[in-house]
Coordinates of N, CA, C and O in Angstrom, one line a residue:
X1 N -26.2 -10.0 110.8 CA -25.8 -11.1 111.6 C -25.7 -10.7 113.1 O -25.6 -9.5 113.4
X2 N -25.8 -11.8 113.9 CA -26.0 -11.4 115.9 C -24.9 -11.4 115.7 O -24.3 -12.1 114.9
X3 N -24.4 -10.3 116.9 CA -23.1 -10.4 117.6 C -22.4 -11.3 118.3 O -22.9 -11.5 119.4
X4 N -21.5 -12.0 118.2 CA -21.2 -13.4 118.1 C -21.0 -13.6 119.5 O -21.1 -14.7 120.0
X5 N -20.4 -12.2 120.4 CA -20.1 -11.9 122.0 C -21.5 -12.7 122.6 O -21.4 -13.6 123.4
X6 N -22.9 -12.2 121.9 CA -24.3 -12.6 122.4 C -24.9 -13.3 122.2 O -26.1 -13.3 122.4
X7 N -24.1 -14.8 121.5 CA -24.8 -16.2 120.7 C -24.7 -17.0 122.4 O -23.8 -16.8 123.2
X8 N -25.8 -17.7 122.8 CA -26.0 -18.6 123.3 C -26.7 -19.9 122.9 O -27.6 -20.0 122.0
X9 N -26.1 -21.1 123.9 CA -27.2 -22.3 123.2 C -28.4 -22.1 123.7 O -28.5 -21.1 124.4
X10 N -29.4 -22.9 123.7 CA -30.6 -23.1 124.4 C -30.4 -24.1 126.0 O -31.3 -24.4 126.8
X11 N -29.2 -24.4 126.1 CA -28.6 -25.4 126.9 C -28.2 -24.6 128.3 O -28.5 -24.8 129.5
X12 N -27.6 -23.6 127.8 CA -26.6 -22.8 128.1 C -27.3 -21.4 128.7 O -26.8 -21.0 129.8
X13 N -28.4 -20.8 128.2 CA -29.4 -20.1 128.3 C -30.1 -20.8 129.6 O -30.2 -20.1 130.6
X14 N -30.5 -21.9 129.6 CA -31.3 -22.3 130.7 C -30.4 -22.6 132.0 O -30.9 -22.5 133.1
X15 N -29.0 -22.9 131.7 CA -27.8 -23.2 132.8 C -28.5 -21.7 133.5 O -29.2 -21.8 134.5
X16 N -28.1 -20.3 132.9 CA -27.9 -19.1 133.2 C -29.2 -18.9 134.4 O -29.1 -18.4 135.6
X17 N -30.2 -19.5 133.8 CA -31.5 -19.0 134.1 C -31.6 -19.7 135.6 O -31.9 -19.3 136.7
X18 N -31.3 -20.5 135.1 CA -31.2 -21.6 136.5 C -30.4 -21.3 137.6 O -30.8 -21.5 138.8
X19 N -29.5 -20.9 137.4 CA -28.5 -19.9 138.2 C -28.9 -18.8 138.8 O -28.6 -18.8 140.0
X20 N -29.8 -17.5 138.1 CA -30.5 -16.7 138.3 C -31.6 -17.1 139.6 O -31.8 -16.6 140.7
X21 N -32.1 -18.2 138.9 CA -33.1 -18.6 140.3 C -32.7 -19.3 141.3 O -33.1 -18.7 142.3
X22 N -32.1 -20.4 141.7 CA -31.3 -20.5 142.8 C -30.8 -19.4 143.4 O -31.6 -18.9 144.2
X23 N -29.7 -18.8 143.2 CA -29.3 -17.3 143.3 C -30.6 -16.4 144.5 O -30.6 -16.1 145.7
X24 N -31.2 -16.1 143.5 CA -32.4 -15.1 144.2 C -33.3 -16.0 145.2 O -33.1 -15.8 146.4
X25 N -34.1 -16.8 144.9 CA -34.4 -17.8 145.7 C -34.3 -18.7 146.6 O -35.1 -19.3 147.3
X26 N -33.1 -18.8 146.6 CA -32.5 -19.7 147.3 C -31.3 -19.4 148.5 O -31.3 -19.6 149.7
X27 N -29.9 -18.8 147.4 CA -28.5 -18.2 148.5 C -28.9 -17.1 149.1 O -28.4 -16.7 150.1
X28 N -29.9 -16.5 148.2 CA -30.1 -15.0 149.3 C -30.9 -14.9 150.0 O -31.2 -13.9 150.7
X29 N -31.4 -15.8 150.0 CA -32.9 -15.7 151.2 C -31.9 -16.2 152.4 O -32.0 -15.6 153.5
X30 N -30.9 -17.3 152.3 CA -30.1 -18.2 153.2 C -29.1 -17.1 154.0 O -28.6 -17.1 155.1
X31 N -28.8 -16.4 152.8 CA -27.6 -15.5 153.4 C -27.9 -14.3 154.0 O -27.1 -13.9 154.9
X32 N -29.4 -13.4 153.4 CA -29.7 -12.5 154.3 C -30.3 -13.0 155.9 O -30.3 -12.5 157.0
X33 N -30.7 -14.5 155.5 CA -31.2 -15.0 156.9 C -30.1 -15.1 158.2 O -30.2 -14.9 159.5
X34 N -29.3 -15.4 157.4 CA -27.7 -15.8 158.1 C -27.2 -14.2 158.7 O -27.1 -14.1 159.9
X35 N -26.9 -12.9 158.0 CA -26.8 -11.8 158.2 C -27.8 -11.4 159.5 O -27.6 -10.8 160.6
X36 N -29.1 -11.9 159.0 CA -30.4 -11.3 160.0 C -29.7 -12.0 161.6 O -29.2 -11.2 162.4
X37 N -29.7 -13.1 161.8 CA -29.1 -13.7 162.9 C -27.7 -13.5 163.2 O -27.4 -13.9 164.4
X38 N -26.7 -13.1 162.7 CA -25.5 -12.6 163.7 C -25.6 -11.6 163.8 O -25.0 -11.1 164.7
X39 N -26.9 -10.5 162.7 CA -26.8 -9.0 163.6 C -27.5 -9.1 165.0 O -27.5 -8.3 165.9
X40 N -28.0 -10.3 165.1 CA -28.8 -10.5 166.7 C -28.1 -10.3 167.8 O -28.3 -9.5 168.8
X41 N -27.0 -11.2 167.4 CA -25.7 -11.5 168.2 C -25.1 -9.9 169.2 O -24.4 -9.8 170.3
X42 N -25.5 -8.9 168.5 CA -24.5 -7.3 169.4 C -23.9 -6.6 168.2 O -24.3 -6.3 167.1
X43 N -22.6 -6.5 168.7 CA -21.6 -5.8 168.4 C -21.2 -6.1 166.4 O -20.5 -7.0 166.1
X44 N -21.6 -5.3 165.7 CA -21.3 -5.8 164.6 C -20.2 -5.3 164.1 O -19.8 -5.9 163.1
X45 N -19.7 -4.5 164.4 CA -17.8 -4.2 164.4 C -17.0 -5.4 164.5 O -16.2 -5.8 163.6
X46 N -17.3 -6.1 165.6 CA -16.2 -7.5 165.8 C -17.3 -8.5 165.5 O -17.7 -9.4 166.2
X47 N -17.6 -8.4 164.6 CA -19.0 -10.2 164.0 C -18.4 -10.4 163.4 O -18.4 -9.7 162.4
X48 N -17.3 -11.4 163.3 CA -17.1 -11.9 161.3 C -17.9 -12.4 161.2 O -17.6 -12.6 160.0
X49 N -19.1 -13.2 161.3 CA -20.2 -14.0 160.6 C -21.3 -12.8 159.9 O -22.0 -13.0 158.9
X50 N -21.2 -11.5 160.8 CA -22.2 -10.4 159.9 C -21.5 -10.5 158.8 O -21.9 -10.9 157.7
X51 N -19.8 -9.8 159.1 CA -19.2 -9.1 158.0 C -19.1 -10.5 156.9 O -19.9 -10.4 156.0
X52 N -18.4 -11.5 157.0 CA -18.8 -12.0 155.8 C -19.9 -12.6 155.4 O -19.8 -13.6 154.6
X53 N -21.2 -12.2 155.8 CA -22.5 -12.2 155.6 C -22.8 -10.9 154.5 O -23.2 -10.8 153.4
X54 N -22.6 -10.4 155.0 CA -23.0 -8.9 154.3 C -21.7 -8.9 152.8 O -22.0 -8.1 151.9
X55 N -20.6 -9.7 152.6 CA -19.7 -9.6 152.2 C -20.5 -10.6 150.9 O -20.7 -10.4 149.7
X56 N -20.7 -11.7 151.5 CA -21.4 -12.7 150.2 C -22.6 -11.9 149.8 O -22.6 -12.0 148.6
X57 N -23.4 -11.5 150.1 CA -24.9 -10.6 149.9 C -24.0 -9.4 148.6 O -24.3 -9.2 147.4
X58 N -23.2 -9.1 149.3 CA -22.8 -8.3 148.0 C -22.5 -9.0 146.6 O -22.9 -8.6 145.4
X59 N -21.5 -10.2 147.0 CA -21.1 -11.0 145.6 C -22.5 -11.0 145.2 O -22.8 -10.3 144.2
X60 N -23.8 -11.9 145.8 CA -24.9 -12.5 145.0 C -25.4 -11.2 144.6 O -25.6 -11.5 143.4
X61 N -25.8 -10.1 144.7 CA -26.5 -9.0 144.4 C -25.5 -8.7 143.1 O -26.2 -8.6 142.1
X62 N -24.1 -8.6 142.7 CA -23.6 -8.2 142.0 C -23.6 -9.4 141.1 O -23.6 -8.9 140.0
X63 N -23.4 -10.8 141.1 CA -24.0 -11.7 140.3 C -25.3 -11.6 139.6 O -25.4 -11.9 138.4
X64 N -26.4 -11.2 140.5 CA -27.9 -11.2 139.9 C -28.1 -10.0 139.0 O -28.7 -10.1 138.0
X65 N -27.6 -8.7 139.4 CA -27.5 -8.0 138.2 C -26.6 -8.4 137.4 O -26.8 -7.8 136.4
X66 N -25.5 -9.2 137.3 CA -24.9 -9.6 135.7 C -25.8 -10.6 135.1 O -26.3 -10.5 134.0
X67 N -26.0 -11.3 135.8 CA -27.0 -12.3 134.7 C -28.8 -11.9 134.4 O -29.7 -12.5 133.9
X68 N -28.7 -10.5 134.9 CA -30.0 -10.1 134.4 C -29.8 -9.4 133.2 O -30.5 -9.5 132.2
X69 N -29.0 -8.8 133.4 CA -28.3 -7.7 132.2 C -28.0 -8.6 131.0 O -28.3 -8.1 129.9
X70 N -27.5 -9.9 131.2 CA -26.6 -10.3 130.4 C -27.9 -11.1 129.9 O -28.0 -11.0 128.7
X71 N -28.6 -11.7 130.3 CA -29.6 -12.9 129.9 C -30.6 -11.7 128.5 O -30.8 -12.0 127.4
X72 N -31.0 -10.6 129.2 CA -31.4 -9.7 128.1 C -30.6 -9.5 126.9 O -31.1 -9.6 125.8
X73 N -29.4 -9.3 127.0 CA -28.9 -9.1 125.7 C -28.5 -10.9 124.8 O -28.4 -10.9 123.5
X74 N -28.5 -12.0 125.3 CA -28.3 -13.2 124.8 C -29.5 -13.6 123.4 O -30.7 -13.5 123.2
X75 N -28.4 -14.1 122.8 CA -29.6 -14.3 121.5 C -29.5 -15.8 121.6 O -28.3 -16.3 121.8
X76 N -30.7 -16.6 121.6 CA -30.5 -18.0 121.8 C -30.3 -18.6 120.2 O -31.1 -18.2 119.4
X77 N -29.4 -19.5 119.8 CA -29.4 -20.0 118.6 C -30.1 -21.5 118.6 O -29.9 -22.5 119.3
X78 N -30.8 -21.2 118.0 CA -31.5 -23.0 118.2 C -31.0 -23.5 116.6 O -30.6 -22.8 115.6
X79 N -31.3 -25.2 116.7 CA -30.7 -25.9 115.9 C -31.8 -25.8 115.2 O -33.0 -25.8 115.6
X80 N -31.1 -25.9 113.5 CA -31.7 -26.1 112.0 C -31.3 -27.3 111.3 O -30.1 -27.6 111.2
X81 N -32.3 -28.0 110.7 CA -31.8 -28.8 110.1 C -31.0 -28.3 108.7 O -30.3 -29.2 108.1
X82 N -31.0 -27.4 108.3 CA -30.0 -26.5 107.2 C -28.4 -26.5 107.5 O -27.5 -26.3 106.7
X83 N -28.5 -26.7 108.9 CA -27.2 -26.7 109.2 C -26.6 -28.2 109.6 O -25.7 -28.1 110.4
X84 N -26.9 -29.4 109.2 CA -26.9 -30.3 109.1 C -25.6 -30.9 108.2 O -25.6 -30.4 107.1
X85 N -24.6 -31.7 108.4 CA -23.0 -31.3 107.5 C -22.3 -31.1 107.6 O -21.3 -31.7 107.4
X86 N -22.5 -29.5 108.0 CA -21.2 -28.5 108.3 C -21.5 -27.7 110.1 O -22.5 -27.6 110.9
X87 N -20.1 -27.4 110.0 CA -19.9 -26.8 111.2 C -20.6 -25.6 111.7 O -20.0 -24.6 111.5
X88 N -21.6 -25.5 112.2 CA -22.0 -24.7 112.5 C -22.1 -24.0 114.4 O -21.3 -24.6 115.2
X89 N -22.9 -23.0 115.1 CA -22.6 -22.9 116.4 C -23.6 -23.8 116.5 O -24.4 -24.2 115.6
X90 N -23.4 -24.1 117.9 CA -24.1 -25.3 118.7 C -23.5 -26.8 118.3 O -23.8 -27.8 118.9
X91 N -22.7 -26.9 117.4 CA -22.5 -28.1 116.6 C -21.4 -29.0 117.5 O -20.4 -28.4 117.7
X92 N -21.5 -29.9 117.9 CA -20.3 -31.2 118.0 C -19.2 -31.3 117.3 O -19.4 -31.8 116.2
X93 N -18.1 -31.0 117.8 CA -17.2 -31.6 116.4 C -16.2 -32.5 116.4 O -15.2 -31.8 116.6
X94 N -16.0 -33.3 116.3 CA -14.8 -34.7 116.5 C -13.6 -34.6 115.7 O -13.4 -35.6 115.0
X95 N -12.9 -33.8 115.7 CA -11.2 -33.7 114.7 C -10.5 -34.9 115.7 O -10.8 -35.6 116.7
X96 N -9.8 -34.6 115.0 CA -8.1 -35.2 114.6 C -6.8 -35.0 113.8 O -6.7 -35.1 112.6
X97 N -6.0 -34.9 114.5 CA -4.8 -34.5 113.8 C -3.9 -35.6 113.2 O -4.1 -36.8 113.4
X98 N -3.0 -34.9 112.5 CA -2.0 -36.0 112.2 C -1.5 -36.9 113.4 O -1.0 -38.1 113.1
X99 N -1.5 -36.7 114.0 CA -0.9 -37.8 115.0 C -1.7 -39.0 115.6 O -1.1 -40.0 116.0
X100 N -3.1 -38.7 115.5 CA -4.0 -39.7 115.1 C -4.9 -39.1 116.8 O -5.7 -39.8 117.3
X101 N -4.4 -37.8 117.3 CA -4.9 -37.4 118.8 C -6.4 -37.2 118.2 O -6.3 -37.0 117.0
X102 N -8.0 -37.3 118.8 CA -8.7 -37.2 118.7 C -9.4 -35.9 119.9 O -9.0 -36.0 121.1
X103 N -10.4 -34.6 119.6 CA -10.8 -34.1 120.4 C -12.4 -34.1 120.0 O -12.8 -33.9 118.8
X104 N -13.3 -34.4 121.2 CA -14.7 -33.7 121.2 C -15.0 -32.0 121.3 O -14.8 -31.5 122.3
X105 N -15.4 -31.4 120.3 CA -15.3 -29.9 120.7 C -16.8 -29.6 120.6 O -17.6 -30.3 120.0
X106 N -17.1 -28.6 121.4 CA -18.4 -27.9 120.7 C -18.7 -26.6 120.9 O -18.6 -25.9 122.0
X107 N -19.1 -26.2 119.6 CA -18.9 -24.7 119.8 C -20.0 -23.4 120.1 O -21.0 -23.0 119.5
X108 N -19.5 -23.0 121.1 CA -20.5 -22.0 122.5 C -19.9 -20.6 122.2 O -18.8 -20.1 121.9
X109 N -21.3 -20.2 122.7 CA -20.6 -18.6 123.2 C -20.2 -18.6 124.4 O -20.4 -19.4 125.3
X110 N -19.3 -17.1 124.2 CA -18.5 -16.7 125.3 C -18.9 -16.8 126.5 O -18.1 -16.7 127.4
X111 N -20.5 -17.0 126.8 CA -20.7 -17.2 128.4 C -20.9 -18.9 128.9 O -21.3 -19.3 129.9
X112 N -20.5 -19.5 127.9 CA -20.4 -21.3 128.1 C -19.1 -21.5 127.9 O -18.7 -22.2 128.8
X113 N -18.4 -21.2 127.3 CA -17.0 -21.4 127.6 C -16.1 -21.9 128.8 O -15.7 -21.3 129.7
X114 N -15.7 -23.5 128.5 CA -16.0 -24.8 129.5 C -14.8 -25.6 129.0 O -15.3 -26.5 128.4
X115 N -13.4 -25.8 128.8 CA -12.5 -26.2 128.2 C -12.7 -27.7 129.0 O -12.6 -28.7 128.2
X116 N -12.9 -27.9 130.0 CA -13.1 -29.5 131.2 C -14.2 -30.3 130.2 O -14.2 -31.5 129.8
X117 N -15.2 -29.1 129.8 CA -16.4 -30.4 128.9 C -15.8 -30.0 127.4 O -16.8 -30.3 126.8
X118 N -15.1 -29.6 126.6 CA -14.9 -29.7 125.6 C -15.4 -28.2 124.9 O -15.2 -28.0 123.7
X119 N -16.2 -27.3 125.8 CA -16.9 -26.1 124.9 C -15.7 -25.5 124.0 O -14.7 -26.1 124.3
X120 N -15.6 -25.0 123.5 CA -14.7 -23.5 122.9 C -15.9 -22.5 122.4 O -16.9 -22.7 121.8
X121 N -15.4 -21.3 122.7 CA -15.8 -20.3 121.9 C -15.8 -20.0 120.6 O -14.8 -20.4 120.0
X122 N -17.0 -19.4 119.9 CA -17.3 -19.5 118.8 C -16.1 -18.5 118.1 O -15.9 -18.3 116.9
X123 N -15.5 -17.9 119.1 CA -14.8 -16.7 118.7 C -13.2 -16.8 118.9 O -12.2 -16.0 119.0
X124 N -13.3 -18.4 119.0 CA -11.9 -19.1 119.6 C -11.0 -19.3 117.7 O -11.6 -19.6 116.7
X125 N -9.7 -19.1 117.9 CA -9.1 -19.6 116.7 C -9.9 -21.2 115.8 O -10.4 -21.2 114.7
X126 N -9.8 -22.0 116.5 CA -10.1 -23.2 116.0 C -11.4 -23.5 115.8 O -11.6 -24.5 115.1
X127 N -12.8 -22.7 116.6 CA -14.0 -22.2 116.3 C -14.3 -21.7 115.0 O -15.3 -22.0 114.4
X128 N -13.3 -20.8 114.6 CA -13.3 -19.9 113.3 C -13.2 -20.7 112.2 O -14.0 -20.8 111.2
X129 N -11.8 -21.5 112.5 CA -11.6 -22.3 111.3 C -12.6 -23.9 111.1 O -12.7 -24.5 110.1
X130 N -13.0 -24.0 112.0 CA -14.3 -25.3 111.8 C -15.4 -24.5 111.2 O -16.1 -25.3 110.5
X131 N -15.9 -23.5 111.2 CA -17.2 -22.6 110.7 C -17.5 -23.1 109.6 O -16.8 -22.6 108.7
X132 N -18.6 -24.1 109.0 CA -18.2 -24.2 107.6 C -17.9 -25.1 106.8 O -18.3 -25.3 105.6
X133 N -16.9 -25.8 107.6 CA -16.8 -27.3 107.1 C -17.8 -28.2 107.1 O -19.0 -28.0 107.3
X134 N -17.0 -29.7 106.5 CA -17.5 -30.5 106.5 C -16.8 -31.9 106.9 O -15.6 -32.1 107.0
X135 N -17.7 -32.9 107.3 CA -17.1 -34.0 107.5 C -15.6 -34.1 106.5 O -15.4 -33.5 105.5
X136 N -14.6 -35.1 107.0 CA -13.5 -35.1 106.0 C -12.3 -33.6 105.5 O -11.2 -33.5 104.8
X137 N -13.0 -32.8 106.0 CA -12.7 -31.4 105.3 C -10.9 -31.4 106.6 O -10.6 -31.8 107.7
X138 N -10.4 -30.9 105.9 CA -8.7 -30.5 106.4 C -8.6 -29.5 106.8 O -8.7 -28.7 105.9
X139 N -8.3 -28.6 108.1 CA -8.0 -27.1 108.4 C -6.9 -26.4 109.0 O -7.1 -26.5 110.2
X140 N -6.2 -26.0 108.8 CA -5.3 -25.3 109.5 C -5.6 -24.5 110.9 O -6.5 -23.6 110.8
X141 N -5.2 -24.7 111.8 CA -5.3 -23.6 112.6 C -4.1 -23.4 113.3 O -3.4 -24.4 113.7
X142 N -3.9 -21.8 113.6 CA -2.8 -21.2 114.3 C -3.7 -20.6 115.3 O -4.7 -19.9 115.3
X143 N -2.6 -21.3 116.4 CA -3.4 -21.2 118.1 C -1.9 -20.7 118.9 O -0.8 -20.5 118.3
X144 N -2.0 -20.7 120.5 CA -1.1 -20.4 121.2 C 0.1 -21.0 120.6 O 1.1 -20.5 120.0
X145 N -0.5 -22.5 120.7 CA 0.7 -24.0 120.8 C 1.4 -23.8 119.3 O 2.3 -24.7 119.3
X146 N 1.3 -23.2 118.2 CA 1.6 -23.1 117.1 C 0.7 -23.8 115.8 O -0.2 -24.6 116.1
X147 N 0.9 -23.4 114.6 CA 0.2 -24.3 113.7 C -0.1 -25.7 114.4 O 0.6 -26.3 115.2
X148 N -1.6 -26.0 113.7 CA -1.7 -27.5 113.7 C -2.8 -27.4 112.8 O -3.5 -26.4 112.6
X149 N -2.8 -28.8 112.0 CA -3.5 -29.4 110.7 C -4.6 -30.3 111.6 O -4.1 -30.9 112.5
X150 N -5.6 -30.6 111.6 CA -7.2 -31.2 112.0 C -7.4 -31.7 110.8 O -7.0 -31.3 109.7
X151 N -8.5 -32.9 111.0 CA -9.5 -33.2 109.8 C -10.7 -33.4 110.7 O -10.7 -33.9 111.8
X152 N -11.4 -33.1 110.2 CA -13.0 -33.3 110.9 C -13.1 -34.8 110.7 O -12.9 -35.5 109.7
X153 N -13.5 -35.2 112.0 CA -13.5 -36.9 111.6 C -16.1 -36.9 111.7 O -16.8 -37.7 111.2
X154 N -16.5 -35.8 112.4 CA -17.7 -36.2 113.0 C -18.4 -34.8 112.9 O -17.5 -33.9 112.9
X155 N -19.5 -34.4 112.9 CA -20.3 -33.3 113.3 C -21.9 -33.9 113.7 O -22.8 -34.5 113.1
X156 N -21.7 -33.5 114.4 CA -23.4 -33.7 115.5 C -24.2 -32.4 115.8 O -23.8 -31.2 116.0
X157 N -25.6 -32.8 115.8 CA -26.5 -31.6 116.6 C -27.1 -32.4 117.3 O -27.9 -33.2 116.8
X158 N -26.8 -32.3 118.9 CA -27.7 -32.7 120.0 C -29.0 -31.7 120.1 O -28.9 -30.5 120.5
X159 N -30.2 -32.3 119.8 CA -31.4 -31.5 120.2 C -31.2 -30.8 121.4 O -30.2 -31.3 121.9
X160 N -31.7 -29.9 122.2 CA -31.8 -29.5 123.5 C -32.9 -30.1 124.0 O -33.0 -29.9 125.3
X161 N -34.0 -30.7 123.6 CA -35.0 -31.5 124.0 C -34.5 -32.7 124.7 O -34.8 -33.2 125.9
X162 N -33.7 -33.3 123.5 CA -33.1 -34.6 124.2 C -31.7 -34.7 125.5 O -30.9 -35.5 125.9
X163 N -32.0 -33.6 125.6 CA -31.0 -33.4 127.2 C -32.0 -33.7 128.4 O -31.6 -33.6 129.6

């Protein structure tokens, strides 16, 4: 089995990639140009526009080697119709608890991990315990907030085509 640290979607994989190129193409060409013109200026001891020129040049350089590094080791998981039912990664999932609260979840690796759109980690408590299921199916999970009881009310696979 892939190491579950290295599951990405196909969604998620291309966010990265896309990032990578903007990044290289784009902020650094803007920011070494930006650097190139206040070193014009003289004295680069008292520049703050070199110094935090050269200061962002660092972040993006040390960004572009993480997402080069990291984009090689990612295993892309694409959707099967086998997995069709049950919970699987990439999957949509629509619970509900006893209280009748409803959440959209879907479950990502650790480098989509997005609580604002609903992602969780495949390696998250409540990730673990959806693995598997099925529509209707009842689960326990123990999280920060303490026990809570879910029922799967939905499970979806959005194509990545149809994005």
């Amino acid at each position: 089995m892939a190491n579950p640290n290295n599951l990405i979607t196909p969604e998620g994989r291309q966010a990265m990639e896309k990032e990578l190129d903007y990044l290289w193409r784009v902020e650094r060409r803007q920011t070494t140009q930006a650097v190139t013109e206040a070193a014009a200026h003289g004295d680069r001891s008292e520049n703050a526009e070199y110094k935090e020129g050269k200061r962002r040049l660092r972040e993006i350089d040390r960004r572009l080697r993480f997402l080069r590094k990291r984009l090689e080791q990612l295993q892309v998981v694409h959707y099967s119709p086998q997995q069709e039912g049950k919970v699987f990664f990439g999957a949509w999932v629509e619970i509900e608890n006893e209280a009748g609260e409803t959440k959209q979840l879907r479950i990502v690796g650790g480098d989509e991990f997005d609580p604002s759109k609903g992602y969780i980690s495949v390696r998250s408590p409540m990730a673990r315990a959806l693995i598997g299921h099925e529509v209707d199916d009842e689960i326990a999970v123990q999280t920060p907030e303490g026990k809570g009881v879910w029922f799967i009310n939905s499970i979806q696979y959005k194509s990545f085509e149809s994005n």
